[in-house]
Structures are given as C-alpha cells and as structure tokens.
Short mmCIF file of C-alpha atoms and ligand atoms in Angstrom, two decimals:
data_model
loop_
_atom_site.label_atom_id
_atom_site.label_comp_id
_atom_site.label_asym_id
_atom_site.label_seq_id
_atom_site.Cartn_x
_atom_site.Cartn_y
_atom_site.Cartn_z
CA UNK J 1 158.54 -56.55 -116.76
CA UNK J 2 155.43 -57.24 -115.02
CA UNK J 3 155.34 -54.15 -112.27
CA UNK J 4 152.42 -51.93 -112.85
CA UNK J 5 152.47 -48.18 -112.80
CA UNK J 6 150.03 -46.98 -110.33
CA UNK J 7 151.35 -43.07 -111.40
CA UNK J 8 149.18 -43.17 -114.81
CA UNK J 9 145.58 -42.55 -114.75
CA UNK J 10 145.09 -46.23 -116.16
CA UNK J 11 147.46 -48.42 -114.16
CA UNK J 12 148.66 -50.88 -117.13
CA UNK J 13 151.68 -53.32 -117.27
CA UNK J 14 151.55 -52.18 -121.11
CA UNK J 15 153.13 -49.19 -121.72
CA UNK J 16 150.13 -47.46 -122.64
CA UNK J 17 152.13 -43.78 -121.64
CA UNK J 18 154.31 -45.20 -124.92
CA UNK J 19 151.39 -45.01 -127.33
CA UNK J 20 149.94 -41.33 -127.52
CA UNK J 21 146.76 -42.27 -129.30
CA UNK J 22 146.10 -45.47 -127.32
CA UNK J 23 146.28 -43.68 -124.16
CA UNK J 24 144.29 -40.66 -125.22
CA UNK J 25 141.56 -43.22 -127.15
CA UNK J 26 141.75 -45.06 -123.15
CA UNK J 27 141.15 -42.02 -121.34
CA UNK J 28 138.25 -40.79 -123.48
CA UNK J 29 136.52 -44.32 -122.69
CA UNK J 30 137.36 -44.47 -119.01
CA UNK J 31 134.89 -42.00 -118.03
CA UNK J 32 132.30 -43.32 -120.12
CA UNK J 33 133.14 -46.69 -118.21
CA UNK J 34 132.76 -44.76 -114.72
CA UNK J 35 129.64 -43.06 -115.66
CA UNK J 36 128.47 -47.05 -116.59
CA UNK J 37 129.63 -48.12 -113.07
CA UNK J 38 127.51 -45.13 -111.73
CA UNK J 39 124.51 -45.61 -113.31
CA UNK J 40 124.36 -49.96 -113.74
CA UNK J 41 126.89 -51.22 -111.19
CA UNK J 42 125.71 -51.90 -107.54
CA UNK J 43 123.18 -50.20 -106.51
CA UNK J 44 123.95 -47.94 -103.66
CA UNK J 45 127.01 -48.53 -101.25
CA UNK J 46 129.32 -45.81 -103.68
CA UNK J 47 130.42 -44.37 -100.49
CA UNK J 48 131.02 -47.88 -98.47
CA UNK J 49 134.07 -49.24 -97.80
CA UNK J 50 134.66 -52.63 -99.06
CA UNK J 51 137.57 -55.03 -98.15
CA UNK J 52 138.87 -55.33 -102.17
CA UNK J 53 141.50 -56.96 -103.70
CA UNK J 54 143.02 -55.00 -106.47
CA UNK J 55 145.42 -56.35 -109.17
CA UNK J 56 149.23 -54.84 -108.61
CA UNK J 57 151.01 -57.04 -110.49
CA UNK J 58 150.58 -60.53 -112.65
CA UNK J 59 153.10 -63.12 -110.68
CA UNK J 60 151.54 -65.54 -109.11
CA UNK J 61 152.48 -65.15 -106.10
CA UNK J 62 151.63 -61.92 -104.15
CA UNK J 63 149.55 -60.52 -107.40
CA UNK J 64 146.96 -58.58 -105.12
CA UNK J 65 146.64 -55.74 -102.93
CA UNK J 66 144.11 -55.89 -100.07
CA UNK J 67 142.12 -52.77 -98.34
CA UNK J 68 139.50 -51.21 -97.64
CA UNK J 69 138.60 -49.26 -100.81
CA UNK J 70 135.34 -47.09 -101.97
CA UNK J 71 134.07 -48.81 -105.47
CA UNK J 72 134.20 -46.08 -107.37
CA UNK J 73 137.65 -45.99 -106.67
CA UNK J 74 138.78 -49.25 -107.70
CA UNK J 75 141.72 -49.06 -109.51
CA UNK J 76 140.63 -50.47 -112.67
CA UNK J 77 143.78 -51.56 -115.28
CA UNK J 78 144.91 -53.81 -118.01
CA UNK J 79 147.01 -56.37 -116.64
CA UNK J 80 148.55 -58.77 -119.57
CA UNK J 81 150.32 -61.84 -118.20
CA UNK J 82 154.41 -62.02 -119.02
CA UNK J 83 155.00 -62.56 -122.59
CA UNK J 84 156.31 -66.37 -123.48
CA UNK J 85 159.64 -65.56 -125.09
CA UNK J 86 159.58 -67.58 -128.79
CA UNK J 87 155.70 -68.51 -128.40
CA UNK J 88 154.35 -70.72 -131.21
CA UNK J 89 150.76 -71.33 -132.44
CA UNK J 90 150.07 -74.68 -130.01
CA UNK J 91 147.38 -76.61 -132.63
CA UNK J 92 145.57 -76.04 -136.21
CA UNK J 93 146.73 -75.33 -139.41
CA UNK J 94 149.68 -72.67 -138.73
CA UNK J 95 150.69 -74.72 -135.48
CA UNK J 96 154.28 -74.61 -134.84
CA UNK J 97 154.57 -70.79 -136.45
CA UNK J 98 154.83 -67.94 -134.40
CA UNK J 99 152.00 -66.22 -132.84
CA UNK J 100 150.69 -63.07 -133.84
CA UNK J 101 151.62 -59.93 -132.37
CA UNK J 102 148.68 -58.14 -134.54
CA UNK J 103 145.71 -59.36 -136.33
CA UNK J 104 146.00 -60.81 -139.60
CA UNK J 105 143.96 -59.31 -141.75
CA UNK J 106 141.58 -62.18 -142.53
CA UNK J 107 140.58 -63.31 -139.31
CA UNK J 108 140.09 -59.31 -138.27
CA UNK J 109 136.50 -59.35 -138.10
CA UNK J 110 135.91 -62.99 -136.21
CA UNK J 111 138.53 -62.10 -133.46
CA UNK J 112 136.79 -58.77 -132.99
CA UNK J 113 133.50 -60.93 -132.30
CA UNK J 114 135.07 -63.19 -130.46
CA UNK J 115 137.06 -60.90 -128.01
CA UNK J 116 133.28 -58.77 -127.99
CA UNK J 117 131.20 -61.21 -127.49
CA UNK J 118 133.56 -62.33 -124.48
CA UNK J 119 133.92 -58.25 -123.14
CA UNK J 120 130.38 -58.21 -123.63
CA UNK J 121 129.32 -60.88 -120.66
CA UNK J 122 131.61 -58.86 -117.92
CA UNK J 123 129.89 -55.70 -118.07
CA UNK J 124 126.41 -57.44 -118.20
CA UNK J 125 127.05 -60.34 -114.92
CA UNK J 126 127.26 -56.39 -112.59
CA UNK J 127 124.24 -55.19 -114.62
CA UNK J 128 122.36 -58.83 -113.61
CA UNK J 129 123.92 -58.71 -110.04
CA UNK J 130 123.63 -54.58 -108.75
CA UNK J 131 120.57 -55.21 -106.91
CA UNK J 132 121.74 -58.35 -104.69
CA UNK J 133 123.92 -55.93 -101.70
CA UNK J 134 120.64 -55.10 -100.85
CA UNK J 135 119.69 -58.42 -99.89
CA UNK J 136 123.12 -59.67 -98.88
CA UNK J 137 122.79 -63.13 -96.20
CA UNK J 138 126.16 -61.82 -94.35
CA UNK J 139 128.74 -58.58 -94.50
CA UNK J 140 131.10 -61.34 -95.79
CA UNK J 141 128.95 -61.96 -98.39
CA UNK J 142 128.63 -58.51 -99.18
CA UNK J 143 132.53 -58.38 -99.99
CA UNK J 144 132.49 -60.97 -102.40
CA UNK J 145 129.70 -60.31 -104.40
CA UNK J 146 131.40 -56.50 -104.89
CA UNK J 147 134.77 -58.34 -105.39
CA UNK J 148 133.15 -59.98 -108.30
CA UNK J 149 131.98 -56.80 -109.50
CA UNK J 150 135.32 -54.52 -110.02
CA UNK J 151 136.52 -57.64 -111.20
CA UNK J 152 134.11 -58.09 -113.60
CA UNK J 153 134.85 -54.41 -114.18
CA UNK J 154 138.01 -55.17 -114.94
CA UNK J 155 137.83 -58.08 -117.37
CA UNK J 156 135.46 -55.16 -119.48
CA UNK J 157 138.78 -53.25 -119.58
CA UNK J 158 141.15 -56.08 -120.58
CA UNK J 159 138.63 -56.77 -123.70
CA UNK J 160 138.09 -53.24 -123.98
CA UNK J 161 142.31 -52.68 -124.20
CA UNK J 162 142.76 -55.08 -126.82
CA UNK J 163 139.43 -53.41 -129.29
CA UNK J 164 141.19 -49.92 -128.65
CA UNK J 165 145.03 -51.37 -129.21
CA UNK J 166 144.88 -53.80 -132.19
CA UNK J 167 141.12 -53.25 -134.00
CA UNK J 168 141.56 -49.14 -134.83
CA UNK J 169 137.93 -47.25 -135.13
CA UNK J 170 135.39 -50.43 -135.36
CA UNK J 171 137.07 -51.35 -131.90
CA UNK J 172 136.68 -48.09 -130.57
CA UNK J 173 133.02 -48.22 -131.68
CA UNK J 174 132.56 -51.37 -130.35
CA UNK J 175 133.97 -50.42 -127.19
CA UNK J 176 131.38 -47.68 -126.75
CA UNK J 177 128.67 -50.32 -127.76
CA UNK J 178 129.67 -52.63 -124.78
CA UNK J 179 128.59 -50.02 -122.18
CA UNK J 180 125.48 -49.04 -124.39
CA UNK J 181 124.36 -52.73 -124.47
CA UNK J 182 122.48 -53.63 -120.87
CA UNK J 183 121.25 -56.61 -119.19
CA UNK J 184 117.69 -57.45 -120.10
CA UNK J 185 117.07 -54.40 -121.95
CA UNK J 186 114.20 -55.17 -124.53
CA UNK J 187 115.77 -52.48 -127.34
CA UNK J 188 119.50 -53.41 -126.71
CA UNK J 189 120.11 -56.37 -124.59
CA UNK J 190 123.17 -58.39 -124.00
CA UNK J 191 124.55 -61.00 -126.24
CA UNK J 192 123.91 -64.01 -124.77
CA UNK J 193 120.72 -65.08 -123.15
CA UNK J 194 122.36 -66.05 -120.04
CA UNK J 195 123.20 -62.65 -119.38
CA UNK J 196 119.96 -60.97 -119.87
CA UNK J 197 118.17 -64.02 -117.32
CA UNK J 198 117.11 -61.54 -114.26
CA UNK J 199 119.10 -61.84 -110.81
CA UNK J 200 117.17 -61.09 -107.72
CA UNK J 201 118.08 -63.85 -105.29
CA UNK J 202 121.41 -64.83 -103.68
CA UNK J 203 120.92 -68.78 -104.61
CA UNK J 204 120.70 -67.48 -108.54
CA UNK J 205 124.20 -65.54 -107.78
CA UNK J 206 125.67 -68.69 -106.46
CA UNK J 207 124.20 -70.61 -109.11
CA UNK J 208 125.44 -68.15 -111.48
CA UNK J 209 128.96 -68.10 -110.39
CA UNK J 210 129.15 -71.71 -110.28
CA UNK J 211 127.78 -72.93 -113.79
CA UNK J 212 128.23 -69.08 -115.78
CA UNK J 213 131.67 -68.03 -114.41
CA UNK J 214 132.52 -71.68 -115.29
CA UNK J 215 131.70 -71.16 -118.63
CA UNK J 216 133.78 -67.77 -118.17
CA UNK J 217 136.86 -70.16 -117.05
CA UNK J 218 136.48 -72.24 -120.12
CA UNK J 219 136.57 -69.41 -123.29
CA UNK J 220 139.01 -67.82 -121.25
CA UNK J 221 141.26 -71.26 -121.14
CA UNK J 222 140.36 -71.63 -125.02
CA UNK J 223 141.28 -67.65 -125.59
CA UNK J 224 144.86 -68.76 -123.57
CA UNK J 225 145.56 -71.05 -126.07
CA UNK J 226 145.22 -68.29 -129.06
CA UNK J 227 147.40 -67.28 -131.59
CA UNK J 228 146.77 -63.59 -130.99
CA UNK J 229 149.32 -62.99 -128.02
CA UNK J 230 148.14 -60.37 -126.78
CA UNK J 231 144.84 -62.19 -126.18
CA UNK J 232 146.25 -65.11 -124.76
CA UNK J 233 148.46 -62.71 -122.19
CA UNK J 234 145.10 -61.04 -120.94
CA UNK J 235 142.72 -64.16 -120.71
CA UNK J 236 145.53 -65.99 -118.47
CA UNK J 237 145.76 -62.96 -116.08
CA UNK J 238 142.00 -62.75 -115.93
CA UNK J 239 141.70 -66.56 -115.43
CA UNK J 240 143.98 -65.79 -111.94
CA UNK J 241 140.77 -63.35 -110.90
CA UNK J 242 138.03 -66.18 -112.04
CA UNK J 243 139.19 -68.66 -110.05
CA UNK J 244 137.48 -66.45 -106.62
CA UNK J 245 134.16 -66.29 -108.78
CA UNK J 246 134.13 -70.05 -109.10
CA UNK J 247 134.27 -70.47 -105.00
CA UNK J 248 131.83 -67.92 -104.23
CA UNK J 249 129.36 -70.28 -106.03
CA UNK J 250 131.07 -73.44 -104.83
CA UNK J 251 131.15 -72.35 -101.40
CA UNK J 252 128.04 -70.59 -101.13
CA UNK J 253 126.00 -73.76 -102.19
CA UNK J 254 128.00 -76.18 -99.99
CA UNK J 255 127.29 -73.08 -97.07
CA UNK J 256 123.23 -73.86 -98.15
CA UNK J 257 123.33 -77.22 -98.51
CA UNK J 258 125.00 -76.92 -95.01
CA UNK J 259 122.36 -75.25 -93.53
CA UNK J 260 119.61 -77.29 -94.89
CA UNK J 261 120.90 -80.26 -93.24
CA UNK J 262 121.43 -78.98 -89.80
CA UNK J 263 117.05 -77.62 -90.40
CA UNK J 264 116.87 -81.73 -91.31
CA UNK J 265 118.61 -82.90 -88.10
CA UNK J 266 116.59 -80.44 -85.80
CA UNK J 267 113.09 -81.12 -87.54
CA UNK J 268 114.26 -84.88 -87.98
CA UNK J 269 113.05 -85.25 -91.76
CA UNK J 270 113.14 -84.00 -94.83
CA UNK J 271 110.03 -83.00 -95.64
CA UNK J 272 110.52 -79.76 -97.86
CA UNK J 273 107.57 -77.98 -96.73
CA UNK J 274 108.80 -78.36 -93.01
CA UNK J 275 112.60 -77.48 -93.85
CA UNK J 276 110.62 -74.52 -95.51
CA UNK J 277 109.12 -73.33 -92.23
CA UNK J 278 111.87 -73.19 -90.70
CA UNK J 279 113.51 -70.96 -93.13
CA UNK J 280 115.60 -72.81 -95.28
CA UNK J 281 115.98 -74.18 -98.90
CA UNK J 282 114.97 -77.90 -99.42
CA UNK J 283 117.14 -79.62 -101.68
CA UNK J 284 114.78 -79.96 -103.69
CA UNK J 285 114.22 -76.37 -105.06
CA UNK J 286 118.38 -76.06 -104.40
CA UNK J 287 118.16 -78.96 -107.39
CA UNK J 288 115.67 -76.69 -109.52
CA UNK J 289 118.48 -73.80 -109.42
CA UNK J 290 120.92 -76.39 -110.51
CA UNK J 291 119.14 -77.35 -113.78
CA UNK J 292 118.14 -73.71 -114.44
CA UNK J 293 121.46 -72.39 -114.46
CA UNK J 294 123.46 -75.18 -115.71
CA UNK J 295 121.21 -75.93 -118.55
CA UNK J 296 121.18 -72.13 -119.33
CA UNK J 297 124.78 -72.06 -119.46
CA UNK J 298 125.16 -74.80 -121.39
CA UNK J 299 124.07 -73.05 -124.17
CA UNK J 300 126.51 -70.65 -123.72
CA UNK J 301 129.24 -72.99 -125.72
CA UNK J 302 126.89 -72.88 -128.98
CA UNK J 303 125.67 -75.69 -131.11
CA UNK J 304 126.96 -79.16 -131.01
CA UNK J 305 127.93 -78.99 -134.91
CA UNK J 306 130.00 -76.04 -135.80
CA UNK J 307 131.79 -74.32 -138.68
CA UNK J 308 132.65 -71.58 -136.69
CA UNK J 309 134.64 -72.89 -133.90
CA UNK J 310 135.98 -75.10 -136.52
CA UNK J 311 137.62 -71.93 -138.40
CA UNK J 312 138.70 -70.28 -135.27
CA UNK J 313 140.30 -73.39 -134.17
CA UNK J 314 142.21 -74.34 -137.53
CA UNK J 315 142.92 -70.61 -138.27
CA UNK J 316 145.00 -70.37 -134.80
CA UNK J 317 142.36 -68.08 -133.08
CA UNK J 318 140.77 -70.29 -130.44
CA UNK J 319 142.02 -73.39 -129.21
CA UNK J 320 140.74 -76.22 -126.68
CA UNK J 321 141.25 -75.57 -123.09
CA UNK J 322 144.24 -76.89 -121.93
CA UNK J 323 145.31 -78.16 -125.16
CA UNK J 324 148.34 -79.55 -124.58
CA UNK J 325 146.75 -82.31 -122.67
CA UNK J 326 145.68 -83.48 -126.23
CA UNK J 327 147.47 -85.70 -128.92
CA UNK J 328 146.24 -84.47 -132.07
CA UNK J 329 146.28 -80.74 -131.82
CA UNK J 330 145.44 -80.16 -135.58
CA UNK J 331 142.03 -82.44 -135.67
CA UNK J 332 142.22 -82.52 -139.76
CA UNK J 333 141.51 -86.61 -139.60
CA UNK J 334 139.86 -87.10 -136.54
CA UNK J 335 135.81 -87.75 -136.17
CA UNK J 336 133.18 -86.83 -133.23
CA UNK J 337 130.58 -89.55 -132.85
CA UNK J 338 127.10 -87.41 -132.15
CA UNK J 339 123.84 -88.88 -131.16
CA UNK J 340 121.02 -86.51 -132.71
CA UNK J 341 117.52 -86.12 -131.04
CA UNK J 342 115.94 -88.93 -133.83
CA UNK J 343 118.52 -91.62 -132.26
CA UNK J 344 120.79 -91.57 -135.06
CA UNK J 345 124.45 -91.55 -134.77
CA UNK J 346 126.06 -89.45 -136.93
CA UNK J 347 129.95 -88.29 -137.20
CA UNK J 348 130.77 -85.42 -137.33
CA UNK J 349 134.22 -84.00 -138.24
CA UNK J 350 136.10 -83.16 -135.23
CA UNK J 351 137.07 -79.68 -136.01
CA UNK J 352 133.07 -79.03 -136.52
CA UNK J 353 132.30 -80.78 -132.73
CA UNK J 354 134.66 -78.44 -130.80
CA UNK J 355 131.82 -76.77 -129.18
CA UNK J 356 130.42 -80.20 -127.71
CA UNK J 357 133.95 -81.41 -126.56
CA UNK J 358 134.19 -78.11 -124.59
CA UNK J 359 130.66 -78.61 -123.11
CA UNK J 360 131.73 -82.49 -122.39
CA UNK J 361 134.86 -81.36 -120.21
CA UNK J 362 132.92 -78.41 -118.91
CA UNK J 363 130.29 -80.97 -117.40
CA UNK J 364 132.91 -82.74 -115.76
CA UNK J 365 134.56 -79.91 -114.10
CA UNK J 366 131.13 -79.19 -112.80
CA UNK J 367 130.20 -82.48 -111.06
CA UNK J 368 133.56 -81.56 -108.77
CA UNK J 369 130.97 -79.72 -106.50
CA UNK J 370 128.31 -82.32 -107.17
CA UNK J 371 130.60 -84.63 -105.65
CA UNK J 372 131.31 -82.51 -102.43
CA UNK J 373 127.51 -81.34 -101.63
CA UNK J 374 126.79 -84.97 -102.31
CA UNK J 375 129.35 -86.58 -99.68
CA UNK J 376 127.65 -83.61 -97.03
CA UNK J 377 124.11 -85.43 -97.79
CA UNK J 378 125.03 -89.03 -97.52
CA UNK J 379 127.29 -87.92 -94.55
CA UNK J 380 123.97 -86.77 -92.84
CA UNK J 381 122.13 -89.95 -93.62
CA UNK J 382 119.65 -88.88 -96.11
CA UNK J 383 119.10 -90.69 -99.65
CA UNK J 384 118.82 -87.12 -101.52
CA UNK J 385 121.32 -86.89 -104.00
CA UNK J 386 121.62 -83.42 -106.84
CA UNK J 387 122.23 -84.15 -110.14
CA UNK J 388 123.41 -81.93 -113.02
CA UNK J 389 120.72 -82.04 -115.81
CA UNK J 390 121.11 -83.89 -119.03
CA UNK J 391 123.02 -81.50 -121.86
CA UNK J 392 120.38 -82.37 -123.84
CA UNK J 393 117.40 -80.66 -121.47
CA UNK J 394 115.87 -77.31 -121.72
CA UNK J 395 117.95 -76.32 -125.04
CA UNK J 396 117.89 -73.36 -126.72
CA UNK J 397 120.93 -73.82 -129.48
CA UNK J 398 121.75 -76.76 -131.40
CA UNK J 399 119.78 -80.26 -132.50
CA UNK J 400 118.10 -80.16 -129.27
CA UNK J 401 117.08 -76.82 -129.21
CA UNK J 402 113.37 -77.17 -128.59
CA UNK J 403 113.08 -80.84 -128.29
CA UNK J 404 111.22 -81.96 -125.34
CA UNK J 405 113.64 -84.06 -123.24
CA UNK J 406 113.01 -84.49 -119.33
CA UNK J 407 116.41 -83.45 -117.20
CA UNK J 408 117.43 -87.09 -117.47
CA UNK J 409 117.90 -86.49 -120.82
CA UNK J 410 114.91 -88.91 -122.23
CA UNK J 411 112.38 -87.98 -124.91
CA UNK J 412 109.20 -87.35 -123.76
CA UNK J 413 105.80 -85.96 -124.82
CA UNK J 414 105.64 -82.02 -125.29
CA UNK J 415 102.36 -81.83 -123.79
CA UNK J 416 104.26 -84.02 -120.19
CA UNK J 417 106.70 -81.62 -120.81
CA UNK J 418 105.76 -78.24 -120.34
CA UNK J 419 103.85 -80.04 -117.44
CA UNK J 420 106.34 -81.50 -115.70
CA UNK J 421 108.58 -78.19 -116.19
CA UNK J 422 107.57 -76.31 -113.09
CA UNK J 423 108.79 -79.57 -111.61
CA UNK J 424 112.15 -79.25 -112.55
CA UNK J 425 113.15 -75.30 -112.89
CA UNK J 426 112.10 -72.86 -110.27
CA UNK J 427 108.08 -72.02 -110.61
CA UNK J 428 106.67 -68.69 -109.67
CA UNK J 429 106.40 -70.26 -106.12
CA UNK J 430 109.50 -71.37 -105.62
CA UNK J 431 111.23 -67.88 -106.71
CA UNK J 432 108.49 -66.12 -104.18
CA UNK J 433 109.48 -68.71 -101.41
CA UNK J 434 113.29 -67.91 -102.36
CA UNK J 435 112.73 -64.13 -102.38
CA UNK J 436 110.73 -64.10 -98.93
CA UNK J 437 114.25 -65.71 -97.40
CA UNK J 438 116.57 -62.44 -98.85
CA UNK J 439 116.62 -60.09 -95.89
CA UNK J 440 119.34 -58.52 -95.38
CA UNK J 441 121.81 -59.10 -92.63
CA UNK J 442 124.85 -56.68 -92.02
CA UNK J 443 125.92 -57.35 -88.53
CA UNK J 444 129.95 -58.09 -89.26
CA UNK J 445 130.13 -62.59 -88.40
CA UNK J 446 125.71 -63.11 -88.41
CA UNK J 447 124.50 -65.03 -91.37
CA UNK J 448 120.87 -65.41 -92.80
CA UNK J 449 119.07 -68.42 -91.57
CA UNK J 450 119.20 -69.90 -95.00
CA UNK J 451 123.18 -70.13 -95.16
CA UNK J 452 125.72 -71.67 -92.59
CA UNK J 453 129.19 -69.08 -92.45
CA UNK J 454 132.25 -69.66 -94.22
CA UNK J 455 134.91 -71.94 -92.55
CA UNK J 456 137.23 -69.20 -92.96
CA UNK J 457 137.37 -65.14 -93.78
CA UNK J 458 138.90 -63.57 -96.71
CA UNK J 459 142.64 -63.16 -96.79
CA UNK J 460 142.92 -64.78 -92.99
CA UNK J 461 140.82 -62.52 -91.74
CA UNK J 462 138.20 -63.42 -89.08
CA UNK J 463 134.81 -64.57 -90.63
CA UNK J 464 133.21 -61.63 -88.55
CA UNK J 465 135.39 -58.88 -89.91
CA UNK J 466 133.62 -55.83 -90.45
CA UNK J 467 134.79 -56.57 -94.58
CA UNK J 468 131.97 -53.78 -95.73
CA UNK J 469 131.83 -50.43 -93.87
CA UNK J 470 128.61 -48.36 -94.51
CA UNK J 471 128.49 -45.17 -93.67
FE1 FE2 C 1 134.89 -62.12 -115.95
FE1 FE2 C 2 133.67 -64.00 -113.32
#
C-alpha cells in the first residue's frame, strides 16, 4: 500500500503511472522544478556528495534511506501517508460526514490558496537559505542545512501534486507560479513576509528553523486535520520530515548557547563585549535573534480576529492542530475573550479567534527550548535568562499591527520605541559582528568557535564523519 516505486521518473506511493494526464502534466513541471533547484537552490556544491536521507516509504518506522547522494539527484516524490479506512470530517459543520476525496466545488478556490500559500513557503525557505554552505560552522552542519533543502524541495512537490491532481488548469498555473515567485524579489516576491526576510548568517537559520519551521509544524497539523483527504495524507507524511527542521534550530541554539558559556567560564564574566572578543555570541544579541524571528513568525498565523479561518474551519477545510484533544470540535457557541491594544476586552466568537488559539499553543510549544537553554544558564551560575517576546511586539497583522509595544508586551511611546528598537532586534552592528563570526569550516568533526559540536552524528554516525564530500 505504502511501497514506493523508485522505477518511475517521479517515485510516488500514488499511482501516478495510473493517470496518463497527471503523470504527463508531472513530468512537464519536474524539469521546470530542476531548472529552479539549479538556478535558486544552494549555491554551489551540485557536484558534492552529501550524507541525505531520502523518503522510501511512509511507515514510521524505517521510512528513510541514507547515502551519500549528489543534490541534484535527490530523488524528489510525492509521498501521501496510508489512507484512514472510513475517515470522517473530525470538527465544524459537516463533522461526522465523510471526507472528501475531491474538492467540493464551493470551497475550490480557498483550498487552492490555502494549499498555495502553504507550497509557496517551501520553495522560498532554499531561496532564503542557498547562500549559508558557504559559511557553514562544521561539515555536519553542512548536511543538515542541505537535508532541509531537498526536503523543503520535496514538500514543493507534495503541494505541487495535489494543484496538478485535484485543481485542473488554475493548479497547473499556479504550480508554474510557485517556481516563478522568489525570495525577496521586489517585482514578484514570496507570500509571506517571513519568507522574503534575507538569510545570511547561521544564527538566522537556526532561528529560522526553530520559530518558522514551527509555524510549518502547526498549518501542517491544522492541514492533517482537513476534510480534503488527500491533503490531510500529504501534510502528515511531511510533518514526519519537519520534525529534523525543528532540531536543527533547537540544537543549534542549545550548541551556541553552549559555547557562549564555556567563553563565560574561561573569561570569568559575562561581559558581552569580552565574550565578543573571544569570538562568540553574548546572550544578549542570541536574545535579539529570538525576538526577530519569533515575532516575525508570529505573524505568520494572521490576525487575531478572523472570518477566514472561521470558514475554513466550519466548512471542514482546516482544523485546529491536534483537534481531538478538544471538547467542542464545532465552536458554533463558544466565545474567545481578546484584549485589544486600547485595554478593552472584547469577545470574540470562537470560530473568528482560531488564528490566536493557534498562535497561543504555538507559543507554548516554543518555550520547550526556552526551558532547556535556560536550565544550561542557571546550570552555569549566571542570572541571564531568554525570553520569547510578547505576541503583541513588533506586529505587522492584526490589532497590534503597528502599535508601539516594548517586547514585554507594554505600551509605550512611539518616539521610546523606535529608540529602544535597535535594543531589542539585531542593529546593523550586531548583524556585522554576527557576519564577521561565519567562516567557513569543512574539516569533517572541527566546529566554528561560535558553536560547541553535536552530542551525537546523524544516523549513529560519528560527529566527525566526512557527511559532505567536495570534490
Ligand atoms: Fe517544509
Ligand atoms: Fe521545514
């Protein structure tokens, strides 16, 4: 049921061979997609081996294939995770009916959005991230930051399958448009802000993949949930591939946060500018990344008040993540209490505050790592503690869009501040202090002198495996 075929040109678990037009409509993209990878995927290293994972079947057990593979190789596929036999539609209005094997008619157009505005982020995070090999802090870093990158590859084709399979010519257009779009391209950028913010440092990247592929996790646990099967089937298989994302970022700051505090013990302070000299990242500019990136991605769930994500959660089309942990799974009596920027409390239907409950549970999932780089600090002795930034600070979408609020969340003066802001996202300084730190080190096991090495290598493999071969 779930075995791939390797034989076809596009190794699927969907019968694409079954489908004459689908497969010919798939094969016409997939160069277009290659010439993509050529042109705005990594930069360099095409003739490299890298130590890859590759997708060769959806159990979840034993679902990947490790070797040493050239990247313009990769065996890019659609993977849908096993059907549920008898599925029903878990929560709003048609809850309890059978999901949808094809679009209905009516939601056509908002599910193409939806499933493009999702397709539309993969493609861009390589665009933002084909520079960084150059810089890499480690070989091992090297392999993961490419790892990302097919995968990210990949989750283009799952979104790109589903256009081509189920939407007819506008999803074959839009298909073409998601490889036209680029990363901070001034005539045709990428949806979302977050994906056009430039990527030139390996803290952003593990920023990025902690707070943005986080946000990835979430629409793709709300996507699960849909109606539309065959949506559901892709976004869990792709969740199985987030998951490494999510502890590149995770490990990669507690590997920083590591290394700052052995520069603390041997200069016996904390004094940034001295933790500076001696080549690593004070916690206090680490803290700067934090609020950048998390407050950028915060946006990235839309405004607190919603009709949107109220239709596409009472048509069937996206649900809550996990959302059987909740009781009411149709949310037609149930209120959100909101406090707006002029202190008023307002409530707000539930169905219209989906977007905020989403951002709530997101937050908590992200002060798991918090926690841990936290626990490092105090173990060390020193006071320091990071913080995630008020959802409420630096806002782009919503009723706080705008509104001067300092990362506690408190209102302040907007004269204090666009002061103060250089205070609490990176300045121009900061960025130039972080740049002169990304030189790149390739000797298989040696790591920058910004970063401490993994505790352990990829797939039980020795930390100072040769994971990228350059010829
Ligand atoms: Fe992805
Ligand atoms: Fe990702």
């Amino acid at each position: 049921m779930s075995a791939i075929n390797y034989a076809e040109k596009i190794p699927n678990n969907v019968d694409i061979g079954g489908d004459r037009t689908l497969q010919r409509a798939l094969e016409h993209w997939q160069p277009h997609f290659l010439q993509w990878w050529q042109e705005m995927g990594p930069s360099d290293f095409k003739s490299a081996d890298v130590y890859l994972r590759t997708a060769i079947s959806v159990d979840a057990q034993g679902w990947a294939h490790y070797g040493a593979t050239k990247m313009p190789d990769y065996r890019w596929g659609i993977f849908l995770a096993d059907a549920v036999p008898e599925r029903k539609i878990g929560f709003g209005d048609a809850m309890g009916q059978p999901v949808w094997q094809q679009v209905p008619g009516e939601y056509r157009s908002t599910l193409r959005r939806l499933i493009v505005t999702q397709g539309d982020t993969e493609p861009a995070s390589v665009e933002q991230q084909r520079l960084l090999g150059h810089t890499c802090p480690s070989m091992y870093d090297l392999r993961n930051l490419f790892q990302i990158n097919v995968e990210e590859g990949r989750h283009l084709w799952a979104m790109v399958y589903l256009l081509h399979a189920y939407f007819g010519r506008d999803g074959r257009e839009e298909a073409e448009e998601l490889l036209a779009r680029h990363s901070g391209d001034a005539d045709k950028p990428r949806i979302l802000t977050t994906f056009n913010e430039p990527m030139s440092d390996w803290l952003s990247l593990f920023c990025f993949t902690y707070f943005t592929d986080r946000d990835g996790k979430y629409q793709l646990k709300s996507f699960a949930e849909s109606a539309f099967d065959p949506l559901s089937r892709t976004c869990r298989f792709m969740l199985t591939e987030e998951a490494h994302h999510m502890f590149v970022g995770e490990t990669g700051i507690s590997r920083v946060v590591k290394r700052t505090l052995e520069v603390m013990k041997e200069i016996g302070g904390d004094d940034p500018a001295r933790v500076r000299a001696k080549g690593a990242i004070d916690l206090q500019t680490l803290q700067k990344y934090l609020n950048f990136w998390c407050s950028s991605s915060l946006d990235l769930f839309g405004s607190e008040i919603s009709s949107n994500s109220a239709a596409a959660f009472a048509s069937g089309m996206k649900g809550r993540p996990d959302e059987t942990q909740y009781q009411d799974h149709v949310l037609r009596s149930s209120v959100f209490e909101m406090t707006l920027p002029d202190g008023k409390k307002e409530q707000v239907p539930m169905l219209n505050a989906l977007n905020e409950v989403m951002r709530e549970s997101y937050l908590k999932d992200c002060e798991i790592g918090l926690k841990r780089w936290n626990r490092m600090i105090e173990r060390a002795g020193h006071a320091f503690r990071l913080t995630l930034p008020s959802s409420r600070f630096r806002r782009s979408i919503g009723p706080w869009a705008g509104v001067p609020v300092d990362p506690q969340g408190n209102l302040i003066e907007k004269s204090i501040y666009e002061k103060r802001l250089s205070e609490w996202i990176p300045s121009a300084s900061d960025k130039a202090f972080v740049q002169s730190l990304m030189q790149r080190v390739i000797e298989p096991g040696k790591m920058a002198g910004w970063i401490a090495p993994p505790e352990r290598g990829i797939n039980n493999l020795p930390v100072e495996y040769e994971y990228v071969h350059l010829h």
